[in-house]
mmCIF file with all atom_site columns, C-alpha atoms and ligand atoms in Angstrom:
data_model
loop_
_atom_site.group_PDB
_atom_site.id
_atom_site.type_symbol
_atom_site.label_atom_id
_atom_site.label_alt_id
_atom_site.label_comp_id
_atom_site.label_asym_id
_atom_site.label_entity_id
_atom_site.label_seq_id
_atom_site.pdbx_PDB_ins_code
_atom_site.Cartn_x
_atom_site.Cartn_y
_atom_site.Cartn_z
_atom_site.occupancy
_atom_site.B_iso_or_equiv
_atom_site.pdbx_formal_charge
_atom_site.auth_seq_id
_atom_site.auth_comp_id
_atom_site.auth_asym_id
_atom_site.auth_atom_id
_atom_site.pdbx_PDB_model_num
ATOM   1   C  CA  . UNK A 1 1   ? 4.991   19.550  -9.472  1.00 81.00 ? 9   UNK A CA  1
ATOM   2   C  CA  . UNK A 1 2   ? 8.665   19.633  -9.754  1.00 83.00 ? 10  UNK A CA  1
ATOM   3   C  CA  . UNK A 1 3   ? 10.697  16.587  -7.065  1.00 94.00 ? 11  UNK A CA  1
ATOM   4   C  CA  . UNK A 1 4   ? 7.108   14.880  -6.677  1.00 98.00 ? 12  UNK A CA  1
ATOM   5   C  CA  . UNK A 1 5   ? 8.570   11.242  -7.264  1.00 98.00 ? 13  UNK A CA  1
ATOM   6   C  CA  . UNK A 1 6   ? 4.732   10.065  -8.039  1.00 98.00 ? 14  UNK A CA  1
ATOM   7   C  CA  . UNK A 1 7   ? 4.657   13.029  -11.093 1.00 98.00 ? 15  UNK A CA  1
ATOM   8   C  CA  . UNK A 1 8   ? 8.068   12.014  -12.042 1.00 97.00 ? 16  UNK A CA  1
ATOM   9   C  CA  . UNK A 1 9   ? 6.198   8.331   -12.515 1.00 98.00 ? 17  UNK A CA  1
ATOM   10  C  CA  . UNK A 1 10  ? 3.149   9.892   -13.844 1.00 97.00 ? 18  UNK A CA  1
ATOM   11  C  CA  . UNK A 1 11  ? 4.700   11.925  -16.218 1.00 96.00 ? 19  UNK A CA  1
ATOM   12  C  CA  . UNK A 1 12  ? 7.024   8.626   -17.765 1.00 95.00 ? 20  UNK A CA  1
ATOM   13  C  CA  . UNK A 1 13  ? 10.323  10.732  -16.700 1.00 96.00 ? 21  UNK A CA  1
ATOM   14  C  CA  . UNK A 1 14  ? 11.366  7.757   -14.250 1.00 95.00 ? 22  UNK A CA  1
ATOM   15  C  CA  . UNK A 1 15  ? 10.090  4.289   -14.344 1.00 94.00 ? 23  UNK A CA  1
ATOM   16  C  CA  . UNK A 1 16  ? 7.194   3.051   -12.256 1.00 96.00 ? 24  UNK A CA  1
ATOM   17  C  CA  . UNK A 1 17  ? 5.843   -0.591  -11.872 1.00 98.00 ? 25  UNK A CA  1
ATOM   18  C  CA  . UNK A 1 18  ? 2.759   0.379   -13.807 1.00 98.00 ? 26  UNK A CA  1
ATOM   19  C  CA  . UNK A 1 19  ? -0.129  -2.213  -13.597 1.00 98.00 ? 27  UNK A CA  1
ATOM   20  C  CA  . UNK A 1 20  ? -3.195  0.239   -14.965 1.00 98.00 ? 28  UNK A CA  1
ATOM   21  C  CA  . UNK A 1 21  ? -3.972  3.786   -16.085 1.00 97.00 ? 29  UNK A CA  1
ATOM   22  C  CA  . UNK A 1 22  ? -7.503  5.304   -16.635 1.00 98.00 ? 30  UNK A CA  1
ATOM   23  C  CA  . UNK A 1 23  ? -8.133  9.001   -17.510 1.00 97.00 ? 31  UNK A CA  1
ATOM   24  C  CA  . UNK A 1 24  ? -7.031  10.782  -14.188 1.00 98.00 ? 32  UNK A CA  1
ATOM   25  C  CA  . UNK A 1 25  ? -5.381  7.755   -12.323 1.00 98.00 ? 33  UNK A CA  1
ATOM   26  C  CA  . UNK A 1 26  ? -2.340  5.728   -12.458 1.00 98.00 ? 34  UNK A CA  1
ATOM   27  C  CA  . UNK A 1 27  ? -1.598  2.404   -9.974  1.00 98.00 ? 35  UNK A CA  1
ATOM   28  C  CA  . UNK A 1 28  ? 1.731   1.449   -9.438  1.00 98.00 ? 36  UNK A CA  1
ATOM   29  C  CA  . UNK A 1 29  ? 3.799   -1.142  -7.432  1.00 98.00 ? 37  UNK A CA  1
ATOM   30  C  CA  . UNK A 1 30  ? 5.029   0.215   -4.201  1.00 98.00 ? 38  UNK A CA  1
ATOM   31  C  CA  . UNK A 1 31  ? 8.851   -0.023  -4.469  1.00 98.00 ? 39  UNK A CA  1
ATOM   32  C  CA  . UNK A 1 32  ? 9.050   -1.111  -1.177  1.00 98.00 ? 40  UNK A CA  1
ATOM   33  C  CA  . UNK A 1 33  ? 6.120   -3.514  -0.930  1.00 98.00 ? 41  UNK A CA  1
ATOM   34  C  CA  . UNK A 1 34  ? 4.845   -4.256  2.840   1.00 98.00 ? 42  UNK A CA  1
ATOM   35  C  CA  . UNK A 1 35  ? 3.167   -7.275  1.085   1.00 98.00 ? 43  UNK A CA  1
ATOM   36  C  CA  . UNK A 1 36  ? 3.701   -9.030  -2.347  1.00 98.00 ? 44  UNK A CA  1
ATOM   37  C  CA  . UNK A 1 37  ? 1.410   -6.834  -5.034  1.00 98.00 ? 45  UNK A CA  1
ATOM   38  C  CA  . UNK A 1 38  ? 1.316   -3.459  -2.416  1.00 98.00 ? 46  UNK A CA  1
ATOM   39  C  CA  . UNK A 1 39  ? 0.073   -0.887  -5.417  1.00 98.00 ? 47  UNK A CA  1
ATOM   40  C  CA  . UNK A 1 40  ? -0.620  2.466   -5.033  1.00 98.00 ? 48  UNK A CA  1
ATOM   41  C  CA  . UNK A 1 41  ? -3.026  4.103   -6.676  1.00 98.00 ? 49  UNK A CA  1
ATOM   42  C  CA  . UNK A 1 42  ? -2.573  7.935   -7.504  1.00 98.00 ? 50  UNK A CA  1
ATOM   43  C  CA  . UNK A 1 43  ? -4.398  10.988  -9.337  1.00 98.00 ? 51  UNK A CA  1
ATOM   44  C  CA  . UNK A 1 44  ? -2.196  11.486  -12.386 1.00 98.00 ? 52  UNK A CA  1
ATOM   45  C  CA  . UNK A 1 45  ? -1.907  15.229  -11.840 1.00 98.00 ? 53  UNK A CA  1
ATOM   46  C  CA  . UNK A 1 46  ? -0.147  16.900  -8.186  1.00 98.00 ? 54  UNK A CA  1
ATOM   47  C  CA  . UNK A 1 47  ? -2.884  17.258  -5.719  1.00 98.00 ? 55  UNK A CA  1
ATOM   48  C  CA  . UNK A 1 48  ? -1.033  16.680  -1.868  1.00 98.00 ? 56  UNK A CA  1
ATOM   49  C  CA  . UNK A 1 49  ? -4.194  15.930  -0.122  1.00 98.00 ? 57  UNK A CA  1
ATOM   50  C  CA  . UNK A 1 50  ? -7.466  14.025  -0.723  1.00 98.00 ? 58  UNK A CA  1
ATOM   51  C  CA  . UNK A 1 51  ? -9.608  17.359  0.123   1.00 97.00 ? 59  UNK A CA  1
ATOM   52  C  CA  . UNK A 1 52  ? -7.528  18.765  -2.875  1.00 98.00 ? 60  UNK A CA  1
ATOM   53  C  CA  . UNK A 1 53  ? -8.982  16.673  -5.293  1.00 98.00 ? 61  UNK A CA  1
ATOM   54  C  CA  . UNK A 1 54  ? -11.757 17.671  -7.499  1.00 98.00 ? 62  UNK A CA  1
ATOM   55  C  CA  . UNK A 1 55  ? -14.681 15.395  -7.413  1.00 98.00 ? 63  UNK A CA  1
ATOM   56  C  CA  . UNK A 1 56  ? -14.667 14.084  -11.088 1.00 98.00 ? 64  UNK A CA  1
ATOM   57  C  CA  . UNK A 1 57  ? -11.200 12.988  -10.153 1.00 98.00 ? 65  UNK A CA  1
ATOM   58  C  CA  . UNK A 1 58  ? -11.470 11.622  -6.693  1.00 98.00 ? 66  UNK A CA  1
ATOM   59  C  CA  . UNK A 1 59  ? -14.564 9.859   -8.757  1.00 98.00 ? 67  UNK A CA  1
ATOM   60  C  CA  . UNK A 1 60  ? -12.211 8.048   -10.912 1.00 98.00 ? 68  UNK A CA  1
ATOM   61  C  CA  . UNK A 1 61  ? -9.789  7.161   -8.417  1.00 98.00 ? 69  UNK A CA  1
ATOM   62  C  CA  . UNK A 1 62  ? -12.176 5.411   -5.830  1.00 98.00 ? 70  UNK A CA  1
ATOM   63  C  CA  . UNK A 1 63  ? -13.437 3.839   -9.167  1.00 98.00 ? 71  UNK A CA  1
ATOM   64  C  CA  . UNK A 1 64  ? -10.203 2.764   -9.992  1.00 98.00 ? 72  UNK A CA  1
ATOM   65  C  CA  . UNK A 1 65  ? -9.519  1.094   -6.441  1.00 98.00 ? 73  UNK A CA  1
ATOM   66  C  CA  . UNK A 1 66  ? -12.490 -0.365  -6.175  1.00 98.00 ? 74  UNK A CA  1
ATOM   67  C  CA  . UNK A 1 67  ? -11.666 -2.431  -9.297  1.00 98.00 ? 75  UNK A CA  1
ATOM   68  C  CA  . UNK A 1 68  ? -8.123  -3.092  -8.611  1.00 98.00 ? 76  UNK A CA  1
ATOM   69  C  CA  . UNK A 1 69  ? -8.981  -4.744  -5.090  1.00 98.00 ? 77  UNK A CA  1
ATOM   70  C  CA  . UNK A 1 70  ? -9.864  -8.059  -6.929  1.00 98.00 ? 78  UNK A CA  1
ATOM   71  C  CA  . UNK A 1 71  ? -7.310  -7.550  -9.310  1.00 98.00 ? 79  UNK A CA  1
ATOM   72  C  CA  . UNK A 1 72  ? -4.316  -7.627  -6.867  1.00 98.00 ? 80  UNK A CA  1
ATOM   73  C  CA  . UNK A 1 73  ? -5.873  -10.038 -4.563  1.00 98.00 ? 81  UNK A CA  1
ATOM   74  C  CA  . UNK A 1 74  ? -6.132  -12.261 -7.276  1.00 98.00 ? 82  UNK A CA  1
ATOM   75  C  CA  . UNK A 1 75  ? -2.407  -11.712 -8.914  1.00 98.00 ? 83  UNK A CA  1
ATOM   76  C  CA  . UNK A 1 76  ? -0.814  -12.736 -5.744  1.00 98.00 ? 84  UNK A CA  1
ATOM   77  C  CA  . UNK A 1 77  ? -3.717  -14.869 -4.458  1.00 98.00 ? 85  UNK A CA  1
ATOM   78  C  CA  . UNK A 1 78  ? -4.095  -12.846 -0.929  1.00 98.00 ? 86  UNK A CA  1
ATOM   79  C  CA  . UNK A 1 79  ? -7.206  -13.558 1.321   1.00 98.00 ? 87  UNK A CA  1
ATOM   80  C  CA  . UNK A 1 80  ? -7.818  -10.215 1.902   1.00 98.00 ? 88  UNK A CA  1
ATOM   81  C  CA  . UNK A 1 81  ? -6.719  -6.164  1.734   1.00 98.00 ? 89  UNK A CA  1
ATOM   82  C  CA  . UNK A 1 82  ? -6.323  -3.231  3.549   1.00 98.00 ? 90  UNK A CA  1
ATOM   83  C  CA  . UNK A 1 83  ? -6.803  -0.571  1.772   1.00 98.00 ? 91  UNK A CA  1
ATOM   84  C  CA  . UNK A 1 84  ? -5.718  3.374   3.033   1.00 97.00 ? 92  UNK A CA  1
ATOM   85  C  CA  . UNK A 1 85  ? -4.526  6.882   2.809   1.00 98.00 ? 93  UNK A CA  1
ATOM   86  C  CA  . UNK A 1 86  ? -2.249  8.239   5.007   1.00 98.00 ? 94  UNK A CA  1
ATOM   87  C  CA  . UNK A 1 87  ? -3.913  12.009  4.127   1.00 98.00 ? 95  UNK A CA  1
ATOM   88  C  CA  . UNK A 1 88  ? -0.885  14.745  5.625   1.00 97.00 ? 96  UNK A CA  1
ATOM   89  C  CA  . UNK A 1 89  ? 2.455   14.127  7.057   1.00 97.00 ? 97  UNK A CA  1
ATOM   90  C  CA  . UNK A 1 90  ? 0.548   13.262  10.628  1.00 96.00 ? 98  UNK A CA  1
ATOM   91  C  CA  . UNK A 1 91  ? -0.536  10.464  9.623   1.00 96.00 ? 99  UNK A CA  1
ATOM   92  C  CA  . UNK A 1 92  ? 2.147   9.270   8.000   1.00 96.00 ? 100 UNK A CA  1
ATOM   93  C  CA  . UNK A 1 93  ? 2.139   10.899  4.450   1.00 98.00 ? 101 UNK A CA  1
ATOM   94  C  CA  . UNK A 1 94  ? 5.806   10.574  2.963   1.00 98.00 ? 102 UNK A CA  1
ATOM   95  C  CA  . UNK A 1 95  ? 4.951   11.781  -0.732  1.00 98.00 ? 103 UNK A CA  1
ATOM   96  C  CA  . UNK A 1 96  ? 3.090   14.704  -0.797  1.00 97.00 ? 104 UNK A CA  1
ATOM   97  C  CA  . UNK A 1 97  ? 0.707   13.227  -3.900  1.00 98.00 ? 105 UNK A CA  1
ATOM   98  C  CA  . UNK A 1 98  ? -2.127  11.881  -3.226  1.00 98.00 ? 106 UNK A CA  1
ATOM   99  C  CA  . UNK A 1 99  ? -2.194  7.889   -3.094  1.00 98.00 ? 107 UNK A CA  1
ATOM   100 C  CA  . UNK A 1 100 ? -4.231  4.921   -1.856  1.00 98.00 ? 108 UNK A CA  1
ATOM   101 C  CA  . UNK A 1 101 ? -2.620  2.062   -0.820  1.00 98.00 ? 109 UNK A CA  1
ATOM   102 C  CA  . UNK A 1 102 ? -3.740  -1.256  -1.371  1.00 98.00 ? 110 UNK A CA  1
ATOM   103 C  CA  . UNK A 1 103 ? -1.713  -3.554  0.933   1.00 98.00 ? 111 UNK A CA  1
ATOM   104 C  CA  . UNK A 1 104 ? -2.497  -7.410  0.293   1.00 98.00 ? 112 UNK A CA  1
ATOM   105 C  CA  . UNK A 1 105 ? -2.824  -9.260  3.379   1.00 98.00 ? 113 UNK A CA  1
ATOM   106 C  CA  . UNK A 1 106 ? -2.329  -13.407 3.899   1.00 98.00 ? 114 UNK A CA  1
ATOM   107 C  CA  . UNK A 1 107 ? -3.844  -15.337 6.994   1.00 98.00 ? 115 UNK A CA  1
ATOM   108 C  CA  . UNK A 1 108 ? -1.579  -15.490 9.457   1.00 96.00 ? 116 UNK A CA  1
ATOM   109 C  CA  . UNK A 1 109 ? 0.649   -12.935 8.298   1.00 97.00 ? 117 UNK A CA  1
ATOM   110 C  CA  . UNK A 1 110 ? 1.388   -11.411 11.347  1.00 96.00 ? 118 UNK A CA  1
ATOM   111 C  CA  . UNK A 1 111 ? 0.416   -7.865  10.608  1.00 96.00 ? 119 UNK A CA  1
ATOM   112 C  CA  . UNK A 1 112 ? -2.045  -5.537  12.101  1.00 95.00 ? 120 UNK A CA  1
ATOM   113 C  CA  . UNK A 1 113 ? -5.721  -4.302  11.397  1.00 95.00 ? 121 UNK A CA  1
ATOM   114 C  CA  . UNK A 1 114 ? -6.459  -0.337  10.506  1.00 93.00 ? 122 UNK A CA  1
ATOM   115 C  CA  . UNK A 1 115 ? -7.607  0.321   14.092  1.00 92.00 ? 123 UNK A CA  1
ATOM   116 C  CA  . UNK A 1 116 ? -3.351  -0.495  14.618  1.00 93.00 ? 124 UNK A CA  1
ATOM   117 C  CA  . UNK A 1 117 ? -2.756  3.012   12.897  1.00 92.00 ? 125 UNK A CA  1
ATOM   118 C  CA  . UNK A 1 118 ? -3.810  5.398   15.764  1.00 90.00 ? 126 UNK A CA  1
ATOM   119 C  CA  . UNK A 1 119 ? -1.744  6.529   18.485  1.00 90.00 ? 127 UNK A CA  1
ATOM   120 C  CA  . UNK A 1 120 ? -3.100  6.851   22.186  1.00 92.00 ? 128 UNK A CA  1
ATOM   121 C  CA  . UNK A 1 121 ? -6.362  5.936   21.996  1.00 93.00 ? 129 UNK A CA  1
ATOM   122 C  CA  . UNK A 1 122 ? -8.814  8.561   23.620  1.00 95.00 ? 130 UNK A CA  1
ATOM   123 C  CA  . UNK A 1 123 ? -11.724 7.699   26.302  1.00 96.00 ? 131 UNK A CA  1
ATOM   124 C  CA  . UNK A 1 124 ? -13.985 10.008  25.208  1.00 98.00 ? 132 UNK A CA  1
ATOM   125 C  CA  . UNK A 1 125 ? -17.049 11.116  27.170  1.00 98.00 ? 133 UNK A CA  1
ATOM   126 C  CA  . UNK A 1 126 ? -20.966 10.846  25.916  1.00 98.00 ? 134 UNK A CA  1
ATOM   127 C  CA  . UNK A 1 127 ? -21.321 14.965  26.386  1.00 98.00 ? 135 UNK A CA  1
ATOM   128 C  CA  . UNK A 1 128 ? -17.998 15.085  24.091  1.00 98.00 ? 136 UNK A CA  1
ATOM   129 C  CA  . UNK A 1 129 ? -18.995 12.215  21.371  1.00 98.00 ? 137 UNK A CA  1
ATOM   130 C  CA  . UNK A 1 130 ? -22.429 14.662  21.532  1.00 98.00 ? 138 UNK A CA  1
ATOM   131 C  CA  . UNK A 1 131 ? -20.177 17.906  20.588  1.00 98.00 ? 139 UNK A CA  1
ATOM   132 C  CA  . UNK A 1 132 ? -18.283 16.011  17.826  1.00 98.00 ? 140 UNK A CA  1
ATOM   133 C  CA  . UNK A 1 133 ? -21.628 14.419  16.558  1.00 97.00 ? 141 UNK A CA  1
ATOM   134 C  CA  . UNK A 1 134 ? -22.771 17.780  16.225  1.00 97.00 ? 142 UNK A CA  1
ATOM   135 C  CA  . UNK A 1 135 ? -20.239 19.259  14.986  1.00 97.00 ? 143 UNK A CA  1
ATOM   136 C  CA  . UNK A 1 136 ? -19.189 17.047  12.309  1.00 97.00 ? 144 UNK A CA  1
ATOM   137 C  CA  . UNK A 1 137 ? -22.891 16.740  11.332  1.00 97.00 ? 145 UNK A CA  1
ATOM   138 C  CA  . UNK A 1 138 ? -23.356 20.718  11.123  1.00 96.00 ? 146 UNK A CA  1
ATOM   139 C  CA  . UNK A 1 139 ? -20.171 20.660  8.719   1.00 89.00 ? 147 UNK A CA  1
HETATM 140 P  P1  . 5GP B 2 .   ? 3.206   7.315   2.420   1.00 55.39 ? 3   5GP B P1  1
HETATM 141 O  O1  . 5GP B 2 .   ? 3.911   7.133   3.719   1.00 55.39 ? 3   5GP B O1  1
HETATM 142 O  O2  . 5GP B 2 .   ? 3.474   8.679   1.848   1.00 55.39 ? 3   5GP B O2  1
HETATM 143 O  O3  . 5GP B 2 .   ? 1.732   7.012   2.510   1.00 55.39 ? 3   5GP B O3  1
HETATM 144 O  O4  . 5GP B 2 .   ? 3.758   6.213   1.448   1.00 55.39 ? 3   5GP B O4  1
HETATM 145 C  C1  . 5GP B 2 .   ? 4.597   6.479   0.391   1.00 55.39 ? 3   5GP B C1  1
HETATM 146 C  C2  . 5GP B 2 .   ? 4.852   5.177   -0.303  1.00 55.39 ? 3   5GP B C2  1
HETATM 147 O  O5  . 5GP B 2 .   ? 5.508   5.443   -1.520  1.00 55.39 ? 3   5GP B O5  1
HETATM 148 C  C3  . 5GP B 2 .   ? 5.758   4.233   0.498   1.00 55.39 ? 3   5GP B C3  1
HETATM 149 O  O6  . 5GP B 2 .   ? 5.078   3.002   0.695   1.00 55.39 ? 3   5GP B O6  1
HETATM 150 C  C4  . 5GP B 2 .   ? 6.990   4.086   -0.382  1.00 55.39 ? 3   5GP B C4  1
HETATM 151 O  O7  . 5GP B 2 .   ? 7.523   2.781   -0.352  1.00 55.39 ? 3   5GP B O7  1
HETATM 152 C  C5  . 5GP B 2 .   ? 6.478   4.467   -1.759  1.00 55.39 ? 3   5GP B C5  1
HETATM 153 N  N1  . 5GP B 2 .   ? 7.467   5.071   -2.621  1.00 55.39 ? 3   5GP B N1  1
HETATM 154 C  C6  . 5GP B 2 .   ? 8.347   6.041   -2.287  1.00 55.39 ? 3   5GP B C6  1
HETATM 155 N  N2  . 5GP B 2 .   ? 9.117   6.359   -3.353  1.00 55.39 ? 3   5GP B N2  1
HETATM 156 C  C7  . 5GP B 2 .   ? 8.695   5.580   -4.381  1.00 55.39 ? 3   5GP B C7  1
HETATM 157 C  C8  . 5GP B 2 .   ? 9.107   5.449   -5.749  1.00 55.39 ? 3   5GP B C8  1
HETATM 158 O  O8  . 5GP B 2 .   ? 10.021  6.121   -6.230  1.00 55.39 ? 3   5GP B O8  1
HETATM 159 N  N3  . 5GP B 2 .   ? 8.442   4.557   -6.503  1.00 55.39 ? 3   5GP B N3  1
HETATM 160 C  C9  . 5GP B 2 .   ? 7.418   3.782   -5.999  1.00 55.39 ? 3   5GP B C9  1
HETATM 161 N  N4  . 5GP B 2 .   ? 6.847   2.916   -6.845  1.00 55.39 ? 3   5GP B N4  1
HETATM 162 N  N5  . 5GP B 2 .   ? 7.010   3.872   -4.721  1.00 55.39 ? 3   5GP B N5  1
HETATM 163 C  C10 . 5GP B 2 .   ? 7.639   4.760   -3.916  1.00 55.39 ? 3   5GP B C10 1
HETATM 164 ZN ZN1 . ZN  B 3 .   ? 3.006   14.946  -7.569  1.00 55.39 ? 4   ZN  B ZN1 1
#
């Protein structure tokens, strides 16, 4: 995908941090880290949201995360992670490719849990936690 920065680092046409590569997945250091060790990890080919990716590759990639958790926590010896997508430009996506961010966090660092992410939070009624219940598990 021509100006995607992440294919530009994919594709070895400008440099990237690179700290592993399998088949369909690259993980790179964010270049500007929230945390010591913040890596990204991205599908090596353009896909702009998760429910674009096919499942062999979103396969790999959770794969991939899953063993670079201990890996970063270890290199800059964190106590813990968050780990995230922000999956379309409302909730936050910058780079339109596809990438998980693994964000090493430190006791008493001062930053926020997940649930910090949303925006006002709703109060939603049992008859509408019903709908979406049934909804989502009709989908
Ligand atoms: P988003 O808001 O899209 O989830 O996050 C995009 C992330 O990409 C940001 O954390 C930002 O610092 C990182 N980023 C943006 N441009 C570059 C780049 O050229 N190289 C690297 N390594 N990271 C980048
Ligand atoms: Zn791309």
């Amino acid at each position: 995908m021509p100006d995607c920065i992440f294919c530009a680092i994919a594709g070895g046409d400008i440099p990237g941090r690179i700290v592993h590569e399998t088949e369909h997945s690259l993980a790179f250091l964010d270049v500007n880290p929230l945390a010591p060790g913040h890596t990204l990890v991205v599908p090596k080919d353009h896909y702009a949201r998760l429910d674009d990716v096919p499942d062999e590759i979103t396969a790999d990639l959770f794969r991939t995360v899953d063993e670079l958790v201990p890996r970063v926590e270890e290199a800059v010896d964190a106590d813990a992670t968050n780990v995230g997508i922000n999956n379309g430009p409302a909730a936050g996506q910058e780079v339109e490719h596809v990438h998980v961010h693994i964000v090493p966090r430190f006791d008493d660092d001062g930053g926020n849990p997940i649930h910090a992410v949303a925006g006002d939070v709703p109060d939603l009624s049992d008859e509408e936690m019903d709908d979406i219940e049934a909804t989502l598990s009709e989908s």
